[in-house]
Structures are given as C-alpha cells and as structure tokens.
Amino acid sequence: MAESLFLSTKPLPFCPGCSHHLVVRHTAKALEQLGLKPLEVVLVTDIGCHGIVDPYFRTHTVHGLHGRSSALGAGIAAARKGGKVVVYLGDGGASIGLQHLIECARMNFPLTVLVLNNMLYGMTGGQPSSLTPCGFRTPLRPEGKLEPHYDLCRIVHSAGAEYVSRVNGTGDFSAALVEAFGIPGFSLVEVVETCTSYGLKFNPGQKTGEIAHNAGLEFGVWRNPGKSVFRLSLNTNRGSLFKESSIAVQWTAKLQNRLGILVGGSAGGRVQQAAEMLARASIASGLYATKKGTYPVTVGTGYSIAELILARQPIRYSGIEVPEVAVIVSPDGLSYSEGLLGEMKGGLLLIDEALNSPSTGAKVVTQPFVKTAGTKNAALLALLYLLKITETVPVAALLNEIKMASREGPEVASRLEKQLGQLEGKSDSNEVAKERD
C-alpha cells in the first residue's frame, strides 16, 4: 500500500475486492489534501467490518457499540475547538442509530459521517438492514427483500444537514470526501458498495450502480444553507470526579508495595465484574487500584482479560507489562495470555485444573474453580482464593463487594464463601506461606 501520513503500511484487513479499501484510502487522501495532521483527526467507528480498521489509522481512534459511533463522534466534536471528527458507520449501524444521525443533522454537530452501505450486515452473516434495497437478495432473504428501504440521504437532508452526498464505491471518490470534510457543520457521505462475501454471491452479475438505480437511490449532492454549529461550553469549575465517588476505607490490606494481576477468562464469565469488585475491595482496604479490560470487537464471544494494579502508592500508568500474579479460568483466557505467562520469571499462576499448565517461570497452583463455582463465578472464586493464600487484601472486603453488587449478592457471597472453604482443604499451606513471603 502507498505510504500515507494517516495509515500504517500494513495491508488493510478487508476481504479482497471490498470497497472498504477505497473508503479508507480516500479518507486518508482527502484528509491529507486538507492539510490536516493525523493527531488533529479523531476517527470513530463501531461494530461492523469497517470497525476492524482502527489500528491501521495513525489518528486518534474511538470504538463504540453498534450503531452508536455517530453519537460518540457528536460528543467528541462538540467539545473540540479544532481538528476534524470522522465517523464510520455501516448500513446496519445506520439502521440501528438512525435517530443519532437525524439529531446530528438537526443540531448541526461539526463532524462528517461516512456510511459504508454494502447493503447488508456483512460481519454477522449477510442479514438485510433497513437500507438494503427492496428486491436485493441476501442469505436470509434469498428470494429478495420484500420490505421497502430507507433513502438515508433524503432523510438526513430533510433533517437539516449542511451537506449530504451519495457516491458509488468504485473509482476515486476522494473529491466528495474533501468537500464533506470541509463543511463546518454536519455532513454525511453514503458510499454505496456491494459486499463481496454475500452481496455478489446472491446477486451475481449486478453492478453496484445498477442496483442503486433500480432502487431509486440516485447519486448526487444535497445541500442546506449553513447554520450555527453546535458546540458545548465546558464547565471548567467542576470538581474532581474522584472526590465525588469516594469509597470508604473499612479494611486493612497487608500489601506493602505494588501487585499486577492478570485475570483471563471468556465472555460471559463475569471476568470484568470480578476484577472491578477486587479493585473496589482493594480501595476499601486502603490501597490504590486500577483496572483495564480487554476483549474482542465482537463482544459476547471469545476472551475476556482484565488487568489489575493494586498499590500502596498512587498509580501513574494502568498497564501491566508482565504480571506478578495471573489467574486463568478458561481456554480463551489461557490462549490469549500464554505469551505473557511465558514471560513471567516468578510470581504466581492460579489456573483451573481442567487446563494445561503453560510454560512459565511462575509458581503454578491448580484448583477446580470452574467445577466448584461454575463458569459464571469461577473468576470470582479464583480471586477469593488468591486473597486467601496471599493475604494481600482481606477476603472479607471482596465478599462485602459481592454482597453489595446486586440483589442476589448476599446469596452469591455466601455460596462462594462455602466453596472457598472447599478449596482450602486442597491447598498446600506451606507453599502458600512461601508465596506470600
């Protein structure tokens, strides 16, 4: 790929022949023509094939939930005094977040939305969206979509957008992007494409322009007179949020320095909630704590990783290069963390007994966390066990957080406390004492 100020040199991650390649390259080309620098631009994406492009841009990037990228972009743009906010949205996301687009146009938020309309939900199997043309065939509707489609450009133009255009996603359409990016207020460009995985397969021989024409979706530009751009007046006199959400210290932690903990599990295993509860319990025990979550774009599947830092002193950076303690309760968590575990030259690895122990310099302790507490509470039980054998933070502090977390909290805490007792009989108290030292 040609060198660009805005893009990495790695090959883009899209299917061969997909027009998303052109959207990304023409975005970079247009931004360069406007004389912008990469860090003057914020790219906002959400769920969909377009959303996997974030790491390829050298701009600031923000990734949100499906259909919400325009709402996120609006908030960012309203608070910025300069630069450019560009939002990527698929036709599925535009269907889900249609109201956000209408409000962006009506309020005239200073951003540009590119709708990558490949006429279906490409990432999840080719389901039709509200923008899929009537008669267009998809895996879910091989006979052709029966319901009428939205004309997004007409809707957004009617809502007051300063600039709206629809282009064919072939050839060089960067000039349209230059024009849209140069609009002070809200602008939208709908790029009509055909998904190479599902659209071409179910609609063989049809050209993108022909499909759009048959659906009454003409290419062109629609304008409204310029009006005041919506911007926020930031309240700089507001107090610190840290002071507004203090956690009372009720316990005493024995940890004297700093401890980095990695928790690895799977989506649905409540890994993030378990880590947050331990962070709160640590603060309630007189420590500083940070927690960072990592999981795939396709939330709900795959690994779920939490990084915790507990410390006696303020924490200036929330990342962990190599953890002192790792807690692994699922194959997904193990697969994702195996490299880091291999870098551990000491410390402690707590791992579910059903998993194969990886190559690591850490002391390895196995316990039946999943068998004892089930997949949904295995991470919590493992963290309780960690506190029990290291005494870094009182077990009672974490049990208290579990009790307060929900209406079922007291019952869950009571059950986990009993299960923790079952594990105690299987631990080696001498080894535990060595580890704590």
XYZ file of N, CA and C in Angstrom, residues 58-315:
774
model
N -3.379 6.237 11.918
C -2.444 6.909 12.818
C -3.089 8.096 13.511
N -4.385 8.221 13.375
C -5.136 9.279 14.058
C -5.510 8.796 15.454
N -6.190 9.662 16.203
C -6.876 9.171 17.397
C -8.025 8.280 16.906
N -8.321 7.207 17.623
C -9.447 6.353 17.248
C -10.284 6.046 18.484
N -11.579 5.953 18.269
C -12.516 5.590 19.340
C -13.459 4.533 18.766
N -13.685 3.462 19.508
C -14.556 2.389 19.015
C -15.747 2.225 19.957
N -16.951 2.224 19.402
C -18.145 2.163 20.242
C -19.050 0.996 19.916
N -20.199 0.989 20.571
C -21.183 -0.068 20.356
C -21.876 0.098 19.002
N -22.524 -0.965 18.563
C -23.111 -0.999 17.234
C -24.141 0.118 17.041
N -23.930 0.929 16.021
C -24.884 1.983 15.685
C -24.698 3.266 16.469
N -23.704 3.310 17.355
C -23.555 4.475 18.242
C -22.363 5.354 17.884
N -21.667 5.077 16.809
C -20.459 5.851 16.529
C -20.780 7.316 16.233
N -21.924 7.594 15.601
C -22.248 8.997 15.314
C -22.560 9.750 16.613
N -23.184 9.084 17.581
C -23.460 9.743 18.864
C -22.159 10.018 19.610
N -21.248 9.048 19.593
C -19.946 9.261 20.226
C -19.190 10.387 19.521
N -19.195 10.350 18.204
C -18.499 11.378 17.435
C -19.076 12.755 17.694
N -20.399 12.839 17.859
C -21.036 14.134 18.123
C -20.535 14.720 19.436
N -20.441 13.874 20.460
C -19.954 14.351 21.754
C -18.519 14.835 21.678
N -17.694 14.083 20.972
C -16.283 14.472 20.836
C -16.164 15.773 20.049
N -16.898 15.851 18.932
C -16.799 17.029 18.067
C -17.298 18.287 18.775
N -18.353 18.153 19.556
C -18.925 19.325 20.224
C -17.988 19.902 21.267
N -17.099 19.050 21.806
C -16.200 19.509 22.867
C -14.850 19.968 22.335
N -14.569 19.725 21.046
C -13.272 20.105 20.470
C -13.352 21.491 19.832
N -12.212 22.185 19.842
C -12.185 23.522 19.259
C -11.638 23.523 17.836
N -11.057 22.428 17.425
C -10.488 22.388 16.082
C -10.329 20.961 15.621
N -9.584 20.772 14.526
C -9.378 19.434 14.009
C -10.615 18.908 13.313
N -10.648 17.601 13.106
C -11.749 17.000 12.366
C -12.165 15.684 13.024
N -13.462 15.480 13.143
C -14.008 14.208 13.627
C -14.673 13.504 12.443
N -14.203 12.298 12.156
C -14.750 11.481 11.073
C -15.355 10.230 11.686
N -16.583 9.910 11.279
C -17.290 8.740 11.815
C -17.511 7.728 10.698
N -17.176 6.473 10.967
C -17.506 5.376 10.055
C -18.720 4.633 10.622
N -19.629 4.291 9.730
C -20.855 3.615 10.135
C -21.277 2.694 8.993
N -21.646 1.462 9.299
C -22.176 0.588 8.270
C -23.654 0.843 8.050
N -24.248 0.182 7.047
C -25.689 0.391 6.842
C -26.486 -0.245 7.980
N -25.942 -1.318 8.586
C -26.592 -1.890 9.761
C -26.551 -0.918 10.923
N -25.382 -0.313 11.139
C -25.245 0.673 12.213
C -26.104 1.899 11.972
N -26.206 2.311 10.703
C -27.066 3.461 10.384
C -28.530 3.137 10.670
N -28.925 1.870 10.437
C -30.301 1.446 10.733
C -30.554 1.498 12.237
N -29.586 0.971 13.001
C -29.738 0.946 14.463
C -29.704 2.364 15.040
N -28.781 3.181 14.523
C -28.583 4.514 15.094
C -29.156 5.628 14.246
N -30.246 5.349 13.549
C -30.813 6.356 12.642
C -31.163 7.651 13.375
N -31.704 7.531 14.578
C -32.083 8.733 15.327
C -30.864 9.602 15.636
N -29.718 8.945 15.889
C -28.498 9.718 16.148
C -28.136 10.564 14.924
N -28.261 9.971 13.744
C -27.929 10.715 12.523
C -28.874 11.897 12.322
N -30.147 11.656 12.568
C -31.131 12.734 12.402
C -30.822 13.884 13.369
N -30.481 13.528 14.612
C -30.181 14.571 15.606
C -28.877 15.303 15.268
N -27.893 14.560 14.765
C -26.637 15.216 14.346
C -26.917 16.255 13.266
N -27.797 15.898 12.317
C -28.138 16.822 11.237
C -28.955 17.996 11.761
N -29.929 17.706 12.597
C -30.805 18.764 13.114
C -30.026 19.754 13.973
N -29.125 19.229 14.839
C -28.364 20.092 15.751
C -27.132 20.687 15.091
N -26.726 20.135 13.950
C -25.545 20.590 13.206
C -24.251 20.412 14.000
N -24.041 19.160 14.442
C -22.771 18.837 15.103
C -21.642 18.904 14.063
N -20.462 19.382 14.453
C -19.365 19.573 13.492
C -18.590 18.276 13.218
N -19.154 17.382 12.445
C -18.470 16.132 12.104
C -18.949 15.631 10.754
N -18.201 14.678 10.206
C -18.568 14.050 8.942
C -18.783 12.553 9.170
N -19.941 12.051 8.735
C -20.245 10.624 8.842
C -20.121 9.986 7.456
N -19.330 8.929 7.368
C -19.270 8.127 6.150
C -20.046 6.841 6.398
N -21.115 6.638 5.660
C -21.908 5.425 5.790
C -21.450 4.441 4.721
N -20.833 3.357 5.150
C -20.331 2.339 4.233
C -21.467 1.354 3.973
N -22.289 1.683 2.989
C -23.520 0.933 2.738
C -23.260 -0.203 1.742
N -22.940 -1.380 2.290
C -22.766 -2.548 1.414
C -24.039 -3.402 1.370
N -25.129 -2.795 1.827
C -26.492 -3.311 1.629
C -26.848 -4.497 2.513
N -26.043 -4.797 3.521
C -26.391 -5.886 4.451
C -25.432 -5.868 5.642
N -25.753 -6.690 6.652
C -24.877 -6.862 7.817
C -23.795 -7.881 7.428
N -22.651 -7.392 6.930
C -21.631 -8.299 6.417
C -20.933 -9.111 7.475
N -20.705 -8.534 8.673
C -19.908 -9.228 9.685
C -20.642 -10.405 10.302
N -21.964 -10.344 10.325
C -22.723 -11.370 11.050
C -23.444 -12.351 10.140
N -23.160 -12.347 8.857
C -23.723 -13.385 8.004
C -24.601 -12.917 6.871
N -24.730 -11.600 6.664
C -25.452 -11.109 5.495
C -26.936 -10.854 5.696
N -27.337 -10.533 6.934
C -28.749 -10.205 7.153
C -29.074 -8.841 6.530
N -30.308 -8.647 6.042
C -30.665 -7.342 5.451
C -30.807 -6.265 6.527
N -30.460 -5.037 6.165
C -30.635 -3.898 7.058
C -31.796 -3.050 6.561
N -32.058 -1.959 7.245
C -33.128 -1.052 6.803
C -32.745 -0.305 5.536
N -31.446 -0.331 5.175
C -31.000 0.331 3.952
C -30.869 -0.647 2.787
N -31.032 -1.947 3.039
C -30.957 -2.928 1.959
C -32.083 -2.661 0.954
N -31.754 -2.481 -0.335
C -32.804 -2.162 -1.317
C -33.859 -3.266 -1.420
N -35.074 -2.844 -1.614
C -36.170 -3.800 -1.837
C -35.815 -4.652 -3.064
N -35.914 -5.955 -2.931
C -35.595 -6.872 -4.032
C -34.185 -7.411 -3.989
N -33.292 -6.795 -3.191
C -31.908 -7.255 -3.089
C -31.877 -8.581 -2.334
N -31.146 -9.539 -2.865
C -31.127 -10.881 -2.271
C -29.981 -11.009 -1.271
N -30.274 -11.653 -0.145
C -29.296 -11.878 0.924
C -29.444 -13.321 1.404
N -28.483 -13.826 2.197
C -28.611 -15.202 2.711
C -29.916 -15.434 3.468
N -30.373 -14.400 4.191
C -31.617 -14.547 4.963
C -32.852 -14.388 4.085
N -32.724 -13.661 2.976
C -33.824 -13.430 2.049
C -33.365 -13.749 0.616
N -33.119 -15.033 0.341
C -32.615 -15.385 -0.987
C -33.590 -15.065 -2.104
N -34.871 -14.896 -1.751
C -35.854 -14.538 -2.776
C -35.888 -13.033 -3.016
N -35.164 -12.271 -2.196
C -35.151 -10.811 -2.321
C -35.900 -10.166 -1.171
N -35.372 -9.047 -0.695
C -36.010 -8.344 0.423
C -37.366 -7.793 -0.019
N -38.369 -7.972 0.801
C -39.734 -7.577 0.441
C -40.075 -6.164 0.941
N -39.504 -5.796 2.094
C -39.898 -4.525 2.696
C -39.203 -3.352 1.986
N -39.818 -2.182 2.001
C -39.165 -1.002 1.409
C -37.960 -0.569 2.224
N -37.033 0.104 1.566
C -35.811 0.565 2.230
C -35.884 2.069 2.491
N -35.032 2.514 3.394
C -34.898 3.951 3.631
C -34.004 4.571 2.558
N -34.294 5.822 2.219
C -33.355 6.647 1.455
C -32.670 7.537 2.483
N -31.520 7.087 2.969
C -30.858 7.759 4.088
C -30.491 9.205 3.761
N -30.004 9.431 2.549
C -29.594 10.795 2.199
C -30.772 11.766 2.258
N -31.912 11.340 1.766
C -33.097 12.212 1.806
C -33.525 12.493 3.245
N -33.454 11.473 4.090
C -33.864 11.645 5.492
C -32.954 12.655 6.188
N -31.644 12.455 6.039
C -30.690 13.326 6.740
C -30.732 14.741 6.174
N -30.922 14.855 4.864
C -31.047 16.192 4.259
C -32.289 16.891 4.791
N -33.392 16.152 4.896
C -34.631 16.746 5.427
C -34.468 17.187 6.875
N -33.559 16.525 7.590
C -33.327 16.885 8.996
C -32.445 18.122 9.128
N -31.890 18.613 8.006
C -31.159 19.872 8.058
C -29.669 19.784 7.844
N -29.149 18.632 7.430
C -27.698 18.509 7.225
C -27.218 19.522 6.189
N -26.037 20.130 6.477
C -25.493 21.126 5.553
C -25.111 20.508 4.224
N -24.568 19.282 4.293
C -24.054 18.651 3.074
C -24.319 17.154 3.142
N -24.922 16.616 2.096
C -25.174 15.174 2.000
C -24.852 14.739 0.577
N -24.174 13.624 0.449
C -23.934 13.109 -0.898
C -23.978 11.587 -0.898
N -24.293 11.037 -2.052
C -24.253 9.585 -2.248
C -23.324 9.319 -3.425
N -22.326 8.439 -3.193
C -21.359 8.135 -4.246
C -21.313 6.633 -4.470
N -20.900 6.269 -5.686
C -20.666 4.860 -5.999
C -19.298 4.475 -5.447
N -19.235 3.382 -4.683
C -17.988 2.999 -4.025
C -16.978 2.351 -4.934
N -16.817 2.881 -6.123
C -15.784 2.424 -7.049
C -15.021 3.642 -7.544
N -13.818 3.435 -8.039
C -13.042 4.553 -8.559
C -12.588 5.499 -7.468
N -12.244 6.728 -7.858
C -11.722 7.718 -6.916
C -12.828 8.705 -6.542
N -13.364 8.570 -5.356
C -14.400 9.492 -4.883
C -13.848 10.389 -3.765
N -12.522 10.556 -3.721
C -11.922 11.362 -2.653
C -12.350 12.829 -2.725
N -12.691 13.331 -3.936
C -13.108 14.736 -4.050
C -14.380 14.990 -3.241
N -15.288 14.013 -3.246
C -16.512 14.164 -2.455
C -16.183 14.205 -0.964
N -15.178 13.434 -0.558
C -14.801 13.426 0.856
C -14.119 14.738 1.236
N -13.307 15.284 0.344
C -12.686 16.591 0.615
C -13.768 17.637 0.848
N -14.780 17.616 -0.003
C -15.863 18.600 0.125
C -16.622 18.402 1.440
N -16.909 17.149 1.778
C -17.658 16.870 3.011
C -16.837 17.239 4.243
N -15.552 16.883 4.241
C -14.699 17.186 5.399
C -14.536 18.694 5.587
N -14.674 19.457 4.525
C -14.501 20.907 4.612
C -15.725 21.645 5.114
N -16.846 20.961 5.295
C -18.070 21.595 5.796
C -17.912 21.900 7.283
N -18.193 23.131 7.735
C -18.015 23.451 9.168
C -18.938 22.648 10.074
N -20.164 22.380 9.624
C -21.130 21.671 10.449
C -21.227 20.205 10.081
N -22.454 19.682 10.081
C -22.644 18.254 9.861
C -22.693 17.924 8.372
N -21.984 16.871 8.007
C -22.022 16.378 6.632
C -22.042 14.861 6.650
N -22.637 14.291 5.609
C -22.734 12.826 5.513
C -22.506 12.402 4.072
N -21.706 11.352 3.912
C -21.478 10.764 2.593
C -21.864 9.290 2.669
N -22.816 8.897 1.844
C -23.192 7.486 1.760
C -22.418 6.865 0.592
N -21.579 5.883 0.918
C -20.797 5.197 -0.108
C -21.494 3.855 -0.391
N -22.043 3.719 -1.586
C -22.795 2.507 -1.923
C -21.826 1.450 -2.452
N -21.854 0.292 -1.815
C -20.949 -0.799 -2.151
C -21.749 -2.085 -2.316
N -21.078 -3.129 -2.759
C -21.679 -4.465 -2.755
C -20.754 -5.387 -1.979
N -21.269 -6.030 -0.940
C -20.466 -6.938 -0.115
C -19.968 -8.098 -0.985
N -18.639 -8.286 -0.987
C -18.071 -9.330 -1.846
C -18.341 -10.730 -1.307
N -18.624 -10.853 -0.021
C -18.876 -12.178 0.555
C -20.310 -12.635 0.337
N -21.280 -11.730 0.462
C -22.682 -12.124 0.404
C -23.463 -11.442 -0.723
N -23.169 -10.162 -0.961
C -23.927 -9.432 -1.978
C -23.695 -9.976 -3.380
N -22.433 -10.151 -3.750
C -22.120 -10.643 -5.094
C -22.615 -12.074 -5.284
N -22.471 -12.880 -4.229
C -22.852 -14.287 -4.318
C -24.346 -14.452 -4.588
N -25.152 -13.631 -3.933
C -26.607 -13.780 -4.060
C -27.208 -12.885 -5.145
N -26.405 -11.974 -5.691
C -26.883 -11.085 -6.759
C -25.860 -11.072 -7.892
N -25.576 -12.241 -8.471
C -24.484 -12.330 -9.448
C -24.754 -11.468 -10.686
N -23.680 -10.846 -11.155
C -23.764 -10.077 -12.398
C -24.290 -8.676 -12.236
N -24.805 -8.314 -11.092
C -25.375 -6.971 -10.909
C -24.292 -5.984 -10.471
N -24.250 -4.836 -11.093
C -23.304 -3.785 -10.738
C -23.899 -2.924 -9.616
N -23.009 -2.356 -8.809
C -23.471 -1.545 -7.679
C -24.341 -0.376 -8.147
N -23.899 0.327 -9.189
C -24.666 1.465 -9.692
C -26.034 1.042 -10.197
N -26.087 -0.108 -10.838
C -27.353 -0.614 -11.366
C -28.325 -0.938 -10.227
N -27.802 -1.547 -9.173
C -28.660 -1.876 -8.020
C -29.227 -0.598 -7.400
N -28.337 0.411 -7.224
C -28.790 1.672 -6.635
C -29.832 2.341 -7.524
N -29.576 2.353 -8.827
C -30.509 2.996 -9.756
C -31.873 2.314 -9.715
N -31.886 0.979 -9.734
C -33.156 0.237 -9.700
C -33.923 0.468 -8.404
N -33.164 0.787 -7.346
C -33.806 1.030 -6.046
C -34.220 2.486 -5.881
N -33.945 3.323 -6.898
C -34.308 4.742 -6.802
C -33.339 5.547 -5.956
N -32.144 5.016 -5.741
C -31.133 5.710 -4.937
C -30.150 6.401 -5.879
N -30.479 7.630 -6.241
C -29.646 8.336 -7.194
C -28.375 8.861 -6.516
N -27.289 8.946 -7.294
C -26.047 9.538 -6.805
C -26.136 11.053 -6.991
N -25.591 11.791 -6.043
C -25.652 13.244 -6.152
C -25.336 13.929 -4.839
N -25.584 15.229 -4.794
C -25.297 16.062 -3.626
C -26.551 16.829 -3.253
N -26.828 16.923 -1.962
C -27.955 17.694 -1.454
C -27.411 18.652 -0.389
N -27.823 19.892 -0.432
C -27.290 20.903 0.486
C -28.420 21.646 1.193
N -28.093 22.170 2.363
C -28.942 23.102 3.083
C -28.098 24.329 3.414
N -28.730 25.476 3.607
C -27.957 26.664 3.996
C -27.202 26.425 5.300
N -26.015 27.037 5.431
C -25.242 26.896 6.659
C -25.967 27.503 7.852
N -25.725 26.953 9.018
C -26.334 27.480 10.236
C -25.342 27.316 11.378
N -25.694 27.755 12.552
C -24.778 27.704 13.701
C -24.381 26.268 14.007
N -23.108 26.104 14.263
C -22.585 24.782 14.615
C -22.762 24.554 16.106
N -23.191 23.360 16.472
C -23.421 23.058 17.890
C -22.099 22.744 18.577
N -21.790 23.482 19.616
C -20.619 23.184 20.446
C -20.999 23.301 21.915
N -20.273 22.546 22.738
C -20.535 22.546 24.171
C -19.697 23.606 24.860
N -20.253 24.209 25.888
C -19.489 25.089 26.762
C -19.052 24.259 27.954
N -17.771 23.949 28.009
C -17.288 23.066 29.071
C -17.296 23.790 30.416
N -17.748 23.079 31.426
C -17.753 23.621 32.785
C -16.418 23.315 33.448
N -15.520 24.287 33.393
C -14.181 24.058 33.939
C -14.125 24.233 35.447
N -15.228 24.654 36.043
C -15.227 24.841 37.501
C -15.678 23.589 38.256
N -15.975 22.527 37.518
C -16.471 21.313 38.150
C -15.370 20.657 38.987
N -15.753 20.078 40.121
C -14.795 19.413 40.989
C -14.335 18.084 40.426
N -13.337 17.495 41.068
C -12.796 16.218 40.613
C -13.824 15.098 40.776
N -13.957 14.257 39.756
C -14.862 13.110 39.856
C -14.385 12.130 40.914
N -13.078 12.098 41.167
C -12.559 11.173 42.173
C -13.124 11.513 43.555
N -13.325 12.802 43.795
C -13.842 13.203 45.098
C -15.330 12.911 45.225
N -16.012 12.837 44.095
C -17.455 12.608 44.129
C -17.816 11.143 44.333
N -16.887 10.230 44.055
C -17.215 8.814 44.162
C -16.207 8.093 45.047
N -16.003 8.615 46.216
C -15.029 8.010 47.115
C -15.565 6.709 47.699
N -14.666 5.801 48.003
C -15.009 4.517 48.631
C -14.428 4.545 50.040
N -15.279 4.348 51.012
C -14.830 4.419 52.401
C -13.878 3.281 52.721
N -12.802 3.587 53.454
C -11.850 2.555 53.879
C -12.395 1.854 55.120
N -12.639 0.542 54.996
C -13.204 -0.229 56.112
C -12.306 -1.381 56.537
N -11.261 -1.684 55.731
C -10.434 -2.866 55.976
C -8.969 -2.450 55.913
N -8.095 -3.368 56.227
C -6.658 -3.083 56.183
C -5.959 -4.118 55.314
N -5.336 -3.639 54.245
C -4.600 -4.541 53.350
C -3.185 -4.772 53.878
N -2.668 -5.972 53.650
C -1.291 -6.258 54.053
C -0.289 -5.948 52.944
N -0.773 -5.757 51.754
C 0.129 -5.452 50.642
C 0.879 -4.152 50.944
N 2.194 -4.192 50.798
C 3.013 -3.019 51.136
C 3.496 -2.261 49.909
N 3.582 -2.934 48.775
C 4.128 -2.274 47.595
C 3.120 -2.238 46.455
N 3.378 -3.006 45.407
C 2.537 -2.957 44.204
C 2.371 -4.368 43.674
N 1.171 -4.681 43.180
C 0.903 -6.022 42.655
C 0.116 -5.897 41.358
N 0.666 -6.477 40.266
C -0.044 -6.501 38.980
C -0.687 -7.866 38.782
N -1.990 -7.870 38.568
C -2.742 -9.128 38.450
C -3.406 -9.192 37.089
N -3.218 -10.285 36.401
C -3.915 -10.509 35.131
C -4.980 -11.584 35.357
N -6.208 -11.293 34.929
C -7.300 -12.263 35.055
C -7.755 -12.636 33.647
N -7.693 -13.903 33.305
C -8.035 -14.347 31.956
C -9.179 -15.341 31.958
N -10.236 -15.008 31.216
C -11.392 -15.897 31.114
C -12.070 -15.711 29.774
N -13.357 -16.030 29.740
C -14.127 -15.935 28.499
C -15.297 -14.977 28.675
N -15.809 -14.475 27.543
C -17.021 -13.652 27.572
C -18.129 -14.424 28.266
N -18.887 -13.748 29.104
C -19.945 -14.409 29.857
C -19.471 -14.955 31.185
N -18.164 -14.892 31.440
C -17.605 -15.412 32.681
C -17.461 -14.358 33.764
N -18.008 -13.184 33.528
C -18.007 -12.100 34.513
C -16.608 -11.731 34.983
N -15.649 -11.837 34.076
C -14.259 -11.509 34.426
C -14.132 -10.036 34.784
N -14.756 -9.180 33.951
C -14.627 -7.733 34.195
C -15.274 -7.343 35.520
N -16.463 -7.902 35.792
C -17.122 -7.573 37.066
C -16.300 -8.054 38.259
N -15.740 -9.252 38.136
C -14.931 -9.789 39.232
C -13.725 -8.894 39.496
N -13.063 -8.444 38.438
C -11.891 -7.580 38.603
C -12.286 -6.239 39.211
N -13.430 -5.694 38.779
C -13.885 -4.419 39.342
C -14.197 -4.553 40.827
N -14.782 -5.687 41.200
C -15.072 -5.895 42.625
C -13.789 -5.966 43.437
N -12.757 -6.633 42.893
C -11.495 -6.698 43.625
C -10.853 -5.314 43.709
N -10.975 -4.530 42.653
C -10.431 -3.168 42.689
C -11.117 -2.350 43.785
N -12.425 -2.438 43.872
C -13.167 -1.700 44.898
C -12.803 -2.208 46.299
N -12.685 -3.533 46.425
C -12.314 -4.101 47.724
C -10.931 -3.630 48.147
N -10.038 -3.482 47.182
C -8.674 -3.026 47.490
C -8.686 -1.579 47.958
N -9.486 -0.753 47.277
C -9.596 0.649 47.694
C -10.213 0.739 49.093
N -11.207 -0.115 49.324
C -11.840 -0.144 50.656
C -10.899 -0.684 51.717
N -9.741 -1.205 51.290
C -8.731 -1.715 52.231
C -7.522 -0.799 52.305
N -7.668 0.417 51.769
C -6.619 1.417 51.916
C -5.612 1.472 50.791
N -5.851 0.756 49.684
C -4.914 0.745 48.567
C -5.409 1.632 47.427
N -4.515 1.920 46.493
C -4.905 2.469 45.204
C -5.131 1.280 44.262
N -6.022 1.443 43.285
C -6.302 0.328 42.366
C -6.697 0.864 41.005
N -6.245 0.174 39.951
C -6.724 0.445 38.593
C -7.141 -0.868 37.961
N -8.030 -0.769 36.984
C -8.485 -1.968 36.271
C -8.653 -1.622 34.798
N -8.139 -2.473 33.934
C -8.271 -2.266 32.486
C -8.820 -3.533 31.859
N -9.817 -3.401 31.001
C -10.429 -4.556 30.354
C -10.026 -4.678 28.896
N -9.846 -5.908 28.422
C -9.531 -6.174 27.022
C -10.402 -7.330 26.541
N -11.095 -7.123 25.416
C -11.931 -8.177 24.843
C -12.152 -7.869 23.370
N -12.589 -8.842 22.570
C -12.702 -8.623 21.125
C -13.775 -7.599 20.757
N -13.658 -7.085 19.506
C -14.678 -6.163 18.995
C -16.053 -6.811 19.062
N -16.114 -8.098 18.736
C -17.381 -8.823 18.769
C -17.662 -9.235 20.209
N -18.131 -8.257 21.000
C -18.377 -8.527 22.412
C -19.374 -9.657 22.540
N -19.216 -10.492 23.567
C -20.123 -11.626 23.768
C -19.505 -12.935 23.363
N -18.336 -12.891 22.709
C -17.646 -14.121 22.334
C -16.153 -13.953 22.601
N -15.454 -15.083 22.755
C -14.001 -15.063 22.868
C -13.484 -14.714 24.254
N -12.237 -14.227 24.276
C -11.551 -13.997 25.546
C -12.078 -12.759 26.267
N -11.827 -12.715 27.547
C -12.089 -11.520 28.355
C -10.941 -11.406 29.342
N -10.171 -10.323 29.219
C -8.964 -10.150 30.018
C -9.090 -8.883 30.862
N -8.731 -8.982 32.121
C -8.699 -7.808 32.999
C -7.309 -7.684 33.602
N -6.803 -6.445 33.607
C -5.514 -6.165 34.243
C -5.772 -5.286 35.459
N -5.316 -5.740 36.596
C -5.489 -5.012 37.845
C -4.136 -4.603 38.390
N -4.067 -3.399 38.910
C -2.885 -2.988 39.669
C -3.375 -2.549 41.044
N -2.813 -3.134 42.068
C -3.089 -2.754 43.446
C -1.787 -2.202 44.013
N -1.861 -1.070 44.675
C -0.607 -0.459 45.135
C -0.831 0.389 46.370
N 0.229 0.537 47.132
C 0.180 1.394 48.320
C 0.362 2.866 47.917
N 1.025 3.095 46.783
C 1.272 4.448 46.302
C 0.364 4.749 45.095
N 0.150 6.035 44.770
C -0.658 6.377 43.581
C -0.116 5.707 42.329
N -1.013 5.310 41.434
C -0.647 4.580 40.209
C -0.652 5.576 39.048
